Short mmCIF file of C-alpha atoms in Angstrom, two decimals:
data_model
loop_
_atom_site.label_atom_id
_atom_site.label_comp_id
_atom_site.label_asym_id
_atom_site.label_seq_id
_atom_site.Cartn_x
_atom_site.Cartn_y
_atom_site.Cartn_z
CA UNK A 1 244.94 116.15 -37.96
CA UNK A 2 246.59 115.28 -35.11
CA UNK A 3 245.34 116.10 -31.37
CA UNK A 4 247.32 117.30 -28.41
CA UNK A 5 247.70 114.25 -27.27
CA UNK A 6 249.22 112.98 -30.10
CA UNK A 7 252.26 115.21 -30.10
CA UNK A 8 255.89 113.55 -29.91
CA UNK A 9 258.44 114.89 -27.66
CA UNK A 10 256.99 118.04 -26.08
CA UNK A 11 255.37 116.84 -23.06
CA UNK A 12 256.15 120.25 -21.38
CA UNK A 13 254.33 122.08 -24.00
CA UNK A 14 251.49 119.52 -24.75
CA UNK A 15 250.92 119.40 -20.41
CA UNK A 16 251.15 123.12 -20.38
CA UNK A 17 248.15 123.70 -22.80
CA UNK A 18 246.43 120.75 -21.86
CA UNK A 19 246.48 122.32 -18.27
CA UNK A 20 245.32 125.53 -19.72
CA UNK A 21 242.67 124.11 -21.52
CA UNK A 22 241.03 121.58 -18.94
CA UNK A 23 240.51 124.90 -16.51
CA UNK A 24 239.67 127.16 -18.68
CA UNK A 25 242.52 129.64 -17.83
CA UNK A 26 243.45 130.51 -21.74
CA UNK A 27 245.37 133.29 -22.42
CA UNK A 28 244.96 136.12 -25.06
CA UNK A 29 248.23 135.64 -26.20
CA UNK A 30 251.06 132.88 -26.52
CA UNK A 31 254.63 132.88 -27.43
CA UNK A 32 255.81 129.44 -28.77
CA UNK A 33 259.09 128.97 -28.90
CA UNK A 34 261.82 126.65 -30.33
CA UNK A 35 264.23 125.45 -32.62
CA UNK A 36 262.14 125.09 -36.43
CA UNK A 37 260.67 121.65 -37.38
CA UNK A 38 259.90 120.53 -33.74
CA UNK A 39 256.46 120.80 -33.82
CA UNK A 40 255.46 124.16 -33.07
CA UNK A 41 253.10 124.89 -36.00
CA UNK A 42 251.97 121.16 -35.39
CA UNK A 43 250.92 122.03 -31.73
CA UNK A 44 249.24 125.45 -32.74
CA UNK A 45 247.15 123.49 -34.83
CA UNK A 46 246.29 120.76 -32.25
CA UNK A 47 245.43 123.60 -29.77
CA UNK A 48 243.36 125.43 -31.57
CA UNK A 49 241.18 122.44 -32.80
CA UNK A 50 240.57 121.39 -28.97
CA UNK A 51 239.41 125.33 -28.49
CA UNK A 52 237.28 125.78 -31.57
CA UNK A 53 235.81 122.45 -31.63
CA UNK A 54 231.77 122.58 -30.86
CA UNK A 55 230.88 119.23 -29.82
CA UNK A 56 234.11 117.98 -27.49
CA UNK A 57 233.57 115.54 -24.78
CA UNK A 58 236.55 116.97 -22.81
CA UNK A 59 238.20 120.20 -22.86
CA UNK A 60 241.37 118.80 -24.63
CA UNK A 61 239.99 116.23 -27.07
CA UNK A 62 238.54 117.62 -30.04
CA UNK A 63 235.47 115.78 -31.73
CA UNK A 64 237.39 115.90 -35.33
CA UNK A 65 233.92 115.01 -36.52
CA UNK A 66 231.65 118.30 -36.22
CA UNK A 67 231.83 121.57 -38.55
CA UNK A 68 234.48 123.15 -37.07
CA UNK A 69 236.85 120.55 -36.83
CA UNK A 70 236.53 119.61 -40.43
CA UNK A 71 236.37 123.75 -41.37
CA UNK A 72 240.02 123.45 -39.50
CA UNK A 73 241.43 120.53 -41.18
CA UNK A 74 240.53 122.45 -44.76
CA UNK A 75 242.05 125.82 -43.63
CA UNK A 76 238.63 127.21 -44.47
CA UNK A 77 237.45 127.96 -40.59
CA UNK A 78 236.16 131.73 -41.41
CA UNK A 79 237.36 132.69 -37.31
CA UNK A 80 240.79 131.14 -37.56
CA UNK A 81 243.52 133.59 -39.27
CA UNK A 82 247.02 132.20 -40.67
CA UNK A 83 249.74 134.09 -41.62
CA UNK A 84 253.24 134.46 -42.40
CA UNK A 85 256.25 136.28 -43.85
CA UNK A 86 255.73 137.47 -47.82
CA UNK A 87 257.58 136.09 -50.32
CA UNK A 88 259.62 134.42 -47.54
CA UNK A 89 261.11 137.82 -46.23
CA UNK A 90 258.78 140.11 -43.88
CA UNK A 91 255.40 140.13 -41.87
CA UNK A 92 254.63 143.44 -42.35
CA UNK A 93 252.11 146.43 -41.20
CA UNK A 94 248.80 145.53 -43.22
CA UNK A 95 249.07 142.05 -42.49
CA UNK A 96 249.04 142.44 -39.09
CA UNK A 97 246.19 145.32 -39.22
CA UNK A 98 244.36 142.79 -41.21
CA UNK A 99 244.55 140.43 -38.74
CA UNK A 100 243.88 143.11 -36.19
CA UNK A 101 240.10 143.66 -38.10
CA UNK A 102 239.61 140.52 -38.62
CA UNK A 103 239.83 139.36 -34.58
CA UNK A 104 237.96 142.71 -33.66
CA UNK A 105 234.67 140.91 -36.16
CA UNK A 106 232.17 139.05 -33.87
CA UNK A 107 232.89 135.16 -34.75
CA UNK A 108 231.10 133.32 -37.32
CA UNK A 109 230.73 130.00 -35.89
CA UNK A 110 232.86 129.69 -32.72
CA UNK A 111 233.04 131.61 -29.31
CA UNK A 112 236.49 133.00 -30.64
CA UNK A 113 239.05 134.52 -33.50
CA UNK A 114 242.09 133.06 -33.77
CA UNK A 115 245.01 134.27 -35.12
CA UNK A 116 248.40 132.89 -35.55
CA UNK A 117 251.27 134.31 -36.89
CA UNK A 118 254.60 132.30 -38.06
CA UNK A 119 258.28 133.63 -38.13
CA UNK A 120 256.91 136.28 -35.74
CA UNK A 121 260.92 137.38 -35.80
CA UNK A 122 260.42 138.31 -39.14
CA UNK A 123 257.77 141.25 -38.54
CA UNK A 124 258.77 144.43 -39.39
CA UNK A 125 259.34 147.63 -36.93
CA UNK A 126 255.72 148.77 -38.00
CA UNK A 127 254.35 145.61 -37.42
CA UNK A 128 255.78 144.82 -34.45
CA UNK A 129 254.69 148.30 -33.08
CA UNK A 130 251.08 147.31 -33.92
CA UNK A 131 251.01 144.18 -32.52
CA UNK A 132 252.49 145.11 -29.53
CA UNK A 133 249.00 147.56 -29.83
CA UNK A 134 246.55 144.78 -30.71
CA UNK A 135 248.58 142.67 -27.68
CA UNK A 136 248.00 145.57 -24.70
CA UNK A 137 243.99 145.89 -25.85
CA UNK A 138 243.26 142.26 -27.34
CA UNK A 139 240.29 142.48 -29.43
CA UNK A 140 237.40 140.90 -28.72
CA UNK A 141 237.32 137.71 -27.55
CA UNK A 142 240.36 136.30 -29.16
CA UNK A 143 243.89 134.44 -28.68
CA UNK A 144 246.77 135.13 -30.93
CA UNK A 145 249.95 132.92 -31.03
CA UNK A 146 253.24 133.77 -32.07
CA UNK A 147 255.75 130.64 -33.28
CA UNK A 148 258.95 132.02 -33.86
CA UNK A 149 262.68 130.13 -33.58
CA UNK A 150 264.76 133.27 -32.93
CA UNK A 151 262.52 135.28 -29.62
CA UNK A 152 265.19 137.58 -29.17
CA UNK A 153 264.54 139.23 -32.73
CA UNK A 154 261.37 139.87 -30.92
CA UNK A 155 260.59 143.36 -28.95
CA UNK A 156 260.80 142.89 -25.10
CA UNK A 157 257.56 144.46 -24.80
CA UNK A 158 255.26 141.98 -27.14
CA UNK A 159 257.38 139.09 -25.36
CA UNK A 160 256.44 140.25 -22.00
CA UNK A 161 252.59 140.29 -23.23
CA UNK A 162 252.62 136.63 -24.20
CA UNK A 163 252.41 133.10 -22.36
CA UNK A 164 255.56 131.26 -23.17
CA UNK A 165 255.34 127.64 -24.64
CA UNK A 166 258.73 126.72 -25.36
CA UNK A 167 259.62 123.53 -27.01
CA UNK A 168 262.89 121.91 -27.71
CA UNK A 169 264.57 119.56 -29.92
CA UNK A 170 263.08 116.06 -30.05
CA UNK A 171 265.28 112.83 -28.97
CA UNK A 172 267.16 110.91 -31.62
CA UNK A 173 264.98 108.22 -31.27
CA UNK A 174 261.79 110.02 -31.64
CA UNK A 175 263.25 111.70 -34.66
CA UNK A 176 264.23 109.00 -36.09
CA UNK A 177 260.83 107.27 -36.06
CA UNK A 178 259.12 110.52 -37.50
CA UNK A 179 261.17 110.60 -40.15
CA UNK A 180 260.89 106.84 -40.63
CA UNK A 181 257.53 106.91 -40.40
CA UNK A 182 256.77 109.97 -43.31
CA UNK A 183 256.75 107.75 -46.27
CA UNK A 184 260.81 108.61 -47.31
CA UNK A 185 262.58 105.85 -48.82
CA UNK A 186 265.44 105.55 -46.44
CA UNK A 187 267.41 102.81 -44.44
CA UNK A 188 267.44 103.11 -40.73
CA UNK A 189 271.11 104.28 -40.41
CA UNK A 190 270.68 107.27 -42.95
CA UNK A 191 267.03 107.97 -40.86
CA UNK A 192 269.47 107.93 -37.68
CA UNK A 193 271.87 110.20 -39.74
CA UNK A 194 269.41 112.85 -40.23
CA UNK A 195 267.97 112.66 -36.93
CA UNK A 196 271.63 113.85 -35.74
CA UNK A 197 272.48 116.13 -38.78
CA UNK A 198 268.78 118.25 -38.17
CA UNK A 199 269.63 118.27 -34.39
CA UNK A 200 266.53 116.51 -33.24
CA UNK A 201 264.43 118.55 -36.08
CA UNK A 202 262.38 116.04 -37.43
CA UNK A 203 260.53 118.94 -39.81
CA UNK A 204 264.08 119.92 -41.12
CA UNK A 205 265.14 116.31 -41.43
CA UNK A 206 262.28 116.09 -43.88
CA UNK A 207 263.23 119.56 -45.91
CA UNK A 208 266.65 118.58 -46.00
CA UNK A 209 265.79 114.96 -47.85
CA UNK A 210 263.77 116.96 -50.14
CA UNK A 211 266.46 119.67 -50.65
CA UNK A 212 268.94 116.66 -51.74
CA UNK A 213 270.81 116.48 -48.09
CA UNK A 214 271.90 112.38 -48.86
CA UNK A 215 273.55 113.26 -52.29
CA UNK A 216 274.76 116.29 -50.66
CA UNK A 217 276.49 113.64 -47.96
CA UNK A 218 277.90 111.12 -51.21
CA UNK A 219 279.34 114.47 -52.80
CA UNK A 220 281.12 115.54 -49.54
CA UNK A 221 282.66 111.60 -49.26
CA UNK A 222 283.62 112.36 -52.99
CA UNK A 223 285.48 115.25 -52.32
CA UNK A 224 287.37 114.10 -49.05
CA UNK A 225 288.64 110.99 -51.06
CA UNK A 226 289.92 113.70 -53.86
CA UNK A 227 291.70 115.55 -51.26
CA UNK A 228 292.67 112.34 -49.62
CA UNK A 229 294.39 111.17 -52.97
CA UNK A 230 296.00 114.93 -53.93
CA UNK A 231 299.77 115.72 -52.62
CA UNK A 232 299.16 119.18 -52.03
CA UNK A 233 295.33 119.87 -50.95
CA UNK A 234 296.01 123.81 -50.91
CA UNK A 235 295.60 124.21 -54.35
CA UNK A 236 292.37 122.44 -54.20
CA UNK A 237 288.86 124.39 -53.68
CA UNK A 238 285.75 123.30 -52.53
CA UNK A 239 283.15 122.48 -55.17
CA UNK A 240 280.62 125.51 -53.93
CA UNK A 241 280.54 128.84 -52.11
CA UNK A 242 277.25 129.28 -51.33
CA UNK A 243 277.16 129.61 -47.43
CA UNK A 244 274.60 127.75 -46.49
CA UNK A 245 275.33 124.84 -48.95
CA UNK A 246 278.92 125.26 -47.11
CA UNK A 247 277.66 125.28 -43.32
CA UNK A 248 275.61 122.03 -43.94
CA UNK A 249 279.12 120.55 -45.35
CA UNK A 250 280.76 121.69 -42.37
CA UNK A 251 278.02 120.36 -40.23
CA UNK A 252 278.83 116.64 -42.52
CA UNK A 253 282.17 116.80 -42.11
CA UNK A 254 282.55 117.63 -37.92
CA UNK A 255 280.74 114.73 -37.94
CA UNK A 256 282.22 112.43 -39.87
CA UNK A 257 285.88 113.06 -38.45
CA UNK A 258 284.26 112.50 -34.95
CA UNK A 259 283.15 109.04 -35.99
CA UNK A 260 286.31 108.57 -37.30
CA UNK A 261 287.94 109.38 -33.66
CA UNK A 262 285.54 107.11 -32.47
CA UNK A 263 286.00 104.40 -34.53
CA UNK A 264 290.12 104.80 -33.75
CA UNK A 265 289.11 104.93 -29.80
CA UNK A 266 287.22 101.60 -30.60
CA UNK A 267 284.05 102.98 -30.42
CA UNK A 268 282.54 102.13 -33.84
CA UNK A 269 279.22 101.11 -32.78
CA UNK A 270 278.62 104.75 -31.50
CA UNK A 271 279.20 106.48 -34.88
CA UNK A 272 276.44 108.49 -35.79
CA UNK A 273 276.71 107.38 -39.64
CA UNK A 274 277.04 103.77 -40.34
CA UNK A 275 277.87 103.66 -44.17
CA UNK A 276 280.53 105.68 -43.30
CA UNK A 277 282.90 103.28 -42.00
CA UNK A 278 282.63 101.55 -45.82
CA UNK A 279 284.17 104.39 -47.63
CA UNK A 280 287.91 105.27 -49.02
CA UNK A 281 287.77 108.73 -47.61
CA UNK A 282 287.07 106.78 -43.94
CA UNK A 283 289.87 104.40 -44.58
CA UNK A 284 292.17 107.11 -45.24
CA UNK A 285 292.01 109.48 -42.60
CA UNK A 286 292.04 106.49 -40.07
CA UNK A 287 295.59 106.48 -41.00
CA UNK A 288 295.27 109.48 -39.16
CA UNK A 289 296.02 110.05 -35.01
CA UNK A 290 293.24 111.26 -32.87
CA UNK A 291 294.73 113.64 -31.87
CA UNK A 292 294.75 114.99 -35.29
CA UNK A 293 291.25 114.22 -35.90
CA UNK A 294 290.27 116.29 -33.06
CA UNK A 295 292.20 118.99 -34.20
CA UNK A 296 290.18 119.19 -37.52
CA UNK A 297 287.24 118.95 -35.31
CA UNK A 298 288.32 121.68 -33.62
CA UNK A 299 288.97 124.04 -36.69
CA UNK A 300 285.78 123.03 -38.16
CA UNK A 301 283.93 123.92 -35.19
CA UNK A 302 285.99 127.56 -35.50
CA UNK A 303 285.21 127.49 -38.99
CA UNK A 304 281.18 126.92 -38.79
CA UNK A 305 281.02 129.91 -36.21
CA UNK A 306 282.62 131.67 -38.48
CA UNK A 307 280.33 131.03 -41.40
CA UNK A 308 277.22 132.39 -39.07
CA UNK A 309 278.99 135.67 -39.05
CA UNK A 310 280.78 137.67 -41.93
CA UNK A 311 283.73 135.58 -43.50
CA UNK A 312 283.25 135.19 -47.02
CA UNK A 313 282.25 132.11 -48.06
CA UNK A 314 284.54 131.90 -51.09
CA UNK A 315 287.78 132.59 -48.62
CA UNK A 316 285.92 129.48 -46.44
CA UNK A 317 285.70 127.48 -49.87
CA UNK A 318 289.72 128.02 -50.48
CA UNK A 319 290.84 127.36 -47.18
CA UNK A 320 289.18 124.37 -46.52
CA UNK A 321 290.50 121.58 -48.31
CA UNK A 322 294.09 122.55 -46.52
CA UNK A 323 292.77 122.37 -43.26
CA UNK A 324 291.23 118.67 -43.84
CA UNK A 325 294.86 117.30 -44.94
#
């Protein structure tokens, strides 16, 4: 597993616990915060090993050799407590008292519980009410950290309880090699690609190529070059409705009608995919001004923020087509 030090592109949350850690100063309870697939689950890990191991030469640098760093590594450390949303949808009130009795148990092999607890956002009122309980009188000796990407789903109260950690989205770069670097059979420009589609997500670069994302792109080509072709694009529809299958086109499409502005500005060696510029649907709307371009950029943009609230999806899946031509 990997150690604090080994973290990419959170060197305000890796100096932050490192600090914490080398004086001894460790808090009860953190908050870690941040966009999803940055690394925050990653660093809670990392963190944890450096406080549970038993035979560290430095406060920061875990052994990875003694019983407790190999206990962690399984997921079998009996004083380390993992949990998340059921079935996907809530954290809810016995969970959280679970984890409440466990902490409140001397530990087995370590000076401390652990607990940590994943979509935090997703606890319910009940649960958040007894955390906020377990948070005011900690139990034992023990630290609890909360990763969640949405903190404002969170109660003001347990927020104010916790030591923020917040991490952001990772460089292109260093997304790029990540992704390059897990094993997935992809070229450099589509590893590029995703590092810009996931928004510097290298975690959610790696769900989306499982989920199908690059077929997902060839499909979205396929469809531009049918509208390209038709006379009257208002009759056409888009080939789903599902929303989020639909904001992830949206996403493809803003930008692949801002390469094609820059590739009309002469700017083709900035264009965020490079296959692109080797399709029909690229050498169509070329034909296009930029000014246009930009305007369908524009009324994308209105149309994805309009996704993430209540339009219906299948009035989104009508409309667009006409707006592209």
């Amino acid at each position: 597993m990997v150690t604090l030090n080994g973290i990419k592109g959170q060197d305000n949350a890796v100096r932050y616990l490192t600090g914490s850690l080398a004086s001894g100063r460790i808090s009860s309870s953190y908050l870690f915060t941040g966009p999803e697939g940055v690394g925050r689950a990653l660093t809670a890990r990392a963190f944890i090993k450096a406080l549970m191991c038993t035979e560290k030469s430095s406060p920061e640098i875990p052994c990875q050799a003694c019983a407790a760093c190999r206990r962690l590594d399984s997921d079998d450390h009996p004083d380390m407590r993992w949990i998340g949303p059921e079935n996907k949808r809530a954290i809810k009130i016995d969970q959280v008292r679970a984890a409440k009795e466990a902490l409140s148990l001397k530990p087995y092999e370590g000076g401390m519980n652990v607990c940590v607890i994943e979509k935090a956002h997703l606890m319910t009122t009940e649960a958040s009410n007894a955390l906020l309980k377990m948070l005011e009188e900690p139990p034992g000796r023990s630290v609890i950290i909360l990763i969640t990407s949405k903190k404002e789903l969170l109660l003001p109260t347990v927020i104010s309880r916790c030591s923020q950690v917040r991490f952001r989205s990772l460089p292109v770069e260093t997304t790029r090699d990540i992704i390059m670097r897990s094993g997935a059979d992809l070229s450099g420009d589509f590893a590029t690609y995703l590092a810009y589609f996931s928004q510097g997500s290298p975690g959610r670069a790696l769900e989306m190529i499982s989920e199908g994302v690059l077929q997902r792109r060839e499909d979205v080509l396929a469809l531009l070059e049918t509208i390209a072709r038709e006379e009257n694009a208002v009759c056409l529809n888009w080939d789903t409705d599902e929303r989020e299958i639909l904001l992830e086109d949206v996403e493809m499409l803003i930008m692949m009608f801002r390469d094609i502005a820059l590739a009309k500005e002469g700017a083709g060696p900035f264009m965020v995919d490079g296959e692109l510029s080797s399709s029909a649907a690229y050498g169509y709307f070329t034909g296009y001004t930029t000014e246009r371009i930009l305007d369908i950029v524009e009324m994308l943009t209105g149309l994805r923020k309009a996704l993430t609230g209540n339009t219906n999806p299948k009035l989104v899946a009508q409309a667009l087509p006409g707006m592209i031509k």
